[in-house]
CSV table of C-alpha atoms and ligand atoms in Angstrom, one decimal:
chain,number,residue,atom,x,y,z
A,1,MET,CA,111.2,110.7,109.3
A,2,SER,CA,112.9,114.1,109.0
A,3,SER,CA,111.2,117.2,107.6
A,4,LEU,CA,110.3,117.1,103.9
A,5,ASN,CA,111.8,120.6,103.4
A,6,GLN,CA,115.4,120.3,102.0
A,7,SER,CA,115.1,116.5,101.8
A,8,LYS,CA,116.3,114.5,98.8
A,9,THR,CA,112.8,113.1,98.8
A,10,LEU,CA,111.3,116.5,98.1
A,11,LYS,CA,113.6,117.1,95.2
A,12,ASN,CA,112.8,113.6,93.9
A,13,LEU,CA,109.1,114.2,94.3
A,14,GLN,CA,109.4,117.4,92.3
A,15,GLU,CA,111.4,115.7,89.6
A,16,ALA,CA,109.0,112.7,89.4
A,17,PHE,CA,106.0,115.1,89.3
A,18,ALA,CA,107.5,117.0,86.4
A,19,GLY,CA,108.3,113.8,84.5
A,20,GLU,CA,104.9,112.1,85.1
A,21,SER,CA,103.1,115.3,84.1
A,22,GLN,CA,105.1,115.6,80.9
A,23,ALA,CA,104.5,112.0,80.1
A,24,ASN,CA,100.8,112.5,80.5
A,25,ARG,CA,100.7,115.4,78.0
A,26,THR,CA,103.1,113.6,75.6
A,27,TYR,CA,101.0,110.4,75.6
A,28,LEU,CA,97.8,112.4,74.9
A,29,ALA,CA,99.6,114.0,71.9
A,30,PHE,CA,100.8,110.6,70.8
A,31,ALA,CA,97.3,109.2,71.1
A,32,LYS,CA,95.9,111.9,68.9
A,33,LYS,CA,98.5,111.2,66.3
A,34,ALA,CA,97.9,107.4,66.5
A,35,GLU,CA,94.2,108.1,66.0
A,36,GLN,CA,94.8,110.2,62.9
A,37,ASP,CA,97.0,107.4,61.5
A,38,GLY,CA,94.2,104.9,62.1
A,39,HIS,CA,96.0,103.0,65.0
A,40,LEU,CA,93.0,103.1,67.3
A,41,GLN,CA,94.2,100.4,69.7
A,42,VAL,CA,97.6,102.2,70.1
A,43,ALA,CA,95.7,105.4,70.7
A,44,LYS,CA,93.7,103.7,73.4
A,45,LEU,CA,96.9,102.4,75.0
A,46,PHE,CA,98.5,105.9,75.0
A,47,ARG,CA,95.4,107.3,76.6
A,48,ALA,CA,95.4,104.5,79.3
A,49,ALA,CA,99.0,105.1,80.1
A,50,ALA,CA,98.4,108.8,80.2
A,51,GLU,CA,95.6,108.3,82.7
A,52,ALA,CA,98.0,106.2,84.9
A,53,GLU,CA,100.7,108.9,84.7
A,54,THR,CA,98.1,111.4,86.0
A,55,VAL,CA,97.4,109.1,89.0
A,56,HIS,CA,101.2,109.0,89.7
A,57,ALA,CA,101.7,112.7,89.2
A,58,HIS,CA,98.8,113.6,91.6
A,59,ALA,CA,100.1,111.1,94.2
A,60,HIS,CA,103.6,112.7,94.0
A,61,LEU,CA,102.0,116.2,94.3
A,62,ARG,CA,100.0,115.2,97.3
A,63,ALA,CA,103.1,113.6,98.9
A,64,MET,CA,105.0,116.9,98.4
A,65,GLU,CA,102.1,118.8,100.1
A,66,GLY,CA,101.4,120.6,96.9
A,67,VAL,CA,97.6,120.5,97.3
A,68,LYS,CA,96.3,122.9,100.0
A,69,SER,CA,93.0,124.7,100.7
A,70,THR,CA,91.2,126.0,97.6
A,71,ALA,CA,92.0,129.6,98.6
A,72,ASP,CA,95.7,128.7,98.9
A,73,ASN,CA,95.6,126.7,95.7
A,74,LEU,CA,94.1,129.8,93.9
A,75,LYS,CA,96.9,131.9,95.3
A,76,SER,CA,99.5,129.4,94.2
A,77,ALA,CA,97.9,129.3,90.7
A,78,ILE,CA,97.9,133.1,90.5
A,79,ASP,CA,101.6,133.2,91.5
A,80,GLY,CA,102.5,130.6,88.9
A,81,GLU,CA,100.6,132.3,86.0
A,82,THR,CA,102.0,135.7,87.0
A,83,HIS,CA,105.5,134.4,87.0
A,84,GLU,CA,104.9,133.0,83.5
A,85,PHE,CA,103.7,136.2,81.9
A,86,VAL,CA,105.9,138.6,83.9
A,87,SER,CA,109.2,136.9,83.5
A,88,MET,CA,109.3,133.4,82.0
A,89,TYR,CA,107.5,133.9,78.6
A,90,PRO,CA,108.8,137.5,77.9
A,91,LYS,CA,112.4,136.2,78.1
A,92,MET,CA,111.5,133.1,76.0
A,93,ILE,CA,109.8,135.4,73.4
A,94,THR,CA,112.8,137.6,73.2
A,95,GLU,CA,115.1,134.6,72.7
A,96,ALA,CA,112.9,132.9,70.1
A,97,THR,CA,112.7,136.2,68.2
A,98,SER,CA,116.4,136.7,68.2
A,99,GLU,CA,117.1,133.1,67.3
A,100,GLY,CA,114.3,133.1,64.6
A,101,PHE,CA,112.2,130.2,65.7
A,102,ASP,CA,108.8,131.2,64.5
A,103,GLN,CA,106.7,128.3,65.7
A,104,ALA,CA,108.2,128.5,69.2
A,105,LEU,CA,107.6,132.3,69.1
A,106,ARG,CA,103.9,131.8,68.2
A,107,SER,CA,103.5,129.2,70.9
A,108,PHE,CA,105.2,131.3,73.6
A,109,THR,CA,103.2,134.4,72.5
A,110,PHE,CA,99.8,132.6,72.7
A,111,ALA,CA,100.7,131.1,76.1
A,112,ASN,CA,101.9,134.4,77.4
A,113,ALA,CA,98.7,136.2,76.5
A,114,VAL,CA,96.5,133.4,78.0
A,115,GLU,CA,98.4,133.2,81.3
A,116,LYS,CA,97.3,136.8,81.9
A,117,VAL,CA,93.7,135.7,81.3
A,118,HIS,CA,94.1,132.8,83.7
A,119,ALA,CA,95.6,135.0,86.4
A,120,ASN,CA,92.6,137.3,86.2
A,121,LEU,CA,90.1,134.5,86.2
A,122,TYR,CA,91.7,133.0,89.2
A,123,GLN,CA,91.9,136.3,91.0
A,124,ASN,CA,88.2,136.8,90.4
A,125,ALA,CA,87.4,133.3,91.6
A,126,LEU,CA,89.5,134.0,94.8
A,127,ASP,CA,87.8,137.3,95.4
A,128,ASN,CA,84.4,135.6,95.1
A,129,LEU,CA,85.2,132.4,96.8
A,130,GLY,CA,82.1,130.9,98.2
A,131,ASN,CA,79.9,133.0,95.9
A,132,ASN,CA,81.2,132.0,92.5
A,133,ARG,CA,78.4,132.1,90.0
A,134,ASP,CA,77.7,129.1,87.8
A,135,THR,CA,79.1,129.9,84.4
A,136,ASP,CA,80.6,127.8,81.7
A,137,TYR,CA,84.2,128.1,80.5
A,138,TYR,CA,85.3,127.8,76.8
A,139,VAL,CA,88.9,127.1,75.6
A,140,CYS,CA,90.2,128.1,72.2
A,141,GLN,CA,91.7,124.9,70.7
A,142,VAL,CA,94.3,127.0,68.8
A,143,CYS,CA,95.8,129.3,71.5
A,144,GLY,CA,94.2,128.1,74.8
A,145,ASN,CA,92.4,131.4,75.3
A,146,THR,CA,90.0,130.8,78.2
A,147,LEU,CA,86.6,132.5,78.3
A,148,GLU,CA,84.0,132.8,81.1
A,149,GLY,CA,80.7,132.5,79.2
A,150,GLU,CA,80.0,131.7,75.6
A,151,PRO,CA,82.2,133.1,72.8
A,152,HIS,CA,80.5,135.9,70.9
A,153,GLU,CA,83.3,136.6,68.4
A,154,ALA,CA,86.5,135.3,67.0
A,155,CYS,CA,89.3,134.6,69.5
A,156,GLU,CA,90.8,137.8,70.7
A,157,VAL,CA,94.2,136.2,71.2
A,158,CYS,CA,94.7,134.2,68.0
A,159,GLY,CA,91.8,135.3,65.7
A,160,ALA,CA,90.4,131.8,65.4
A,161,ALA,CA,86.6,131.6,64.6
A,162,LYS,CA,84.1,131.0,67.4
A,163,VAL,CA,83.8,127.3,66.5
A,164,ALA,CA,87.4,126.9,67.8
A,165,PHE,CA,86.2,127.2,71.3
A,166,LYS,CA,85.5,124.0,73.2
A,167,LYS,CA,83.1,124.0,76.2
A,168,ILE,CA,84.6,122.6,79.4
A,169,ASP,CA,82.4,120.3,81.5
B,1,FE2,FE1,97.7,129.3,82.5
B,2,FE2,FE1,92.6,131.5,70.2
């Protein structure tokens, strides 16, 4: 076995990980739609397949050595989030603005704002690793804004009411 770096297999694992990850989120969205339409059995099937795609995605990620120590994982998460709000989303926001795609613009703008929040939460967690206090997280179901501790006001990112926040177990 040669080294994974620069192998075709590493590229294949990355491609398969991206595909399985996307299938997972797509199927969950399809399940929600099937549920709204009253196709409860189809919704269940989509959720079952979504679960299986997660098993595949995680196995691919582990095979490409993408899961390290928690400190390293936090650093990797901070790098990913930072890349998104420093370069990826700003460019996408500019392009959606100039092309006039309002829904995409709104979606990119919300994600961009929330990736900054995530980078900060991860940085704090890394700084306090081993002494992280026990707090609950709440996620805005409109924009993804992520709070440490209970929401006390409307969402700062999208303006949704407090009830839009879902507690994460
Ligand atoms: Fe994020
Ligand atoms: Fe929000």
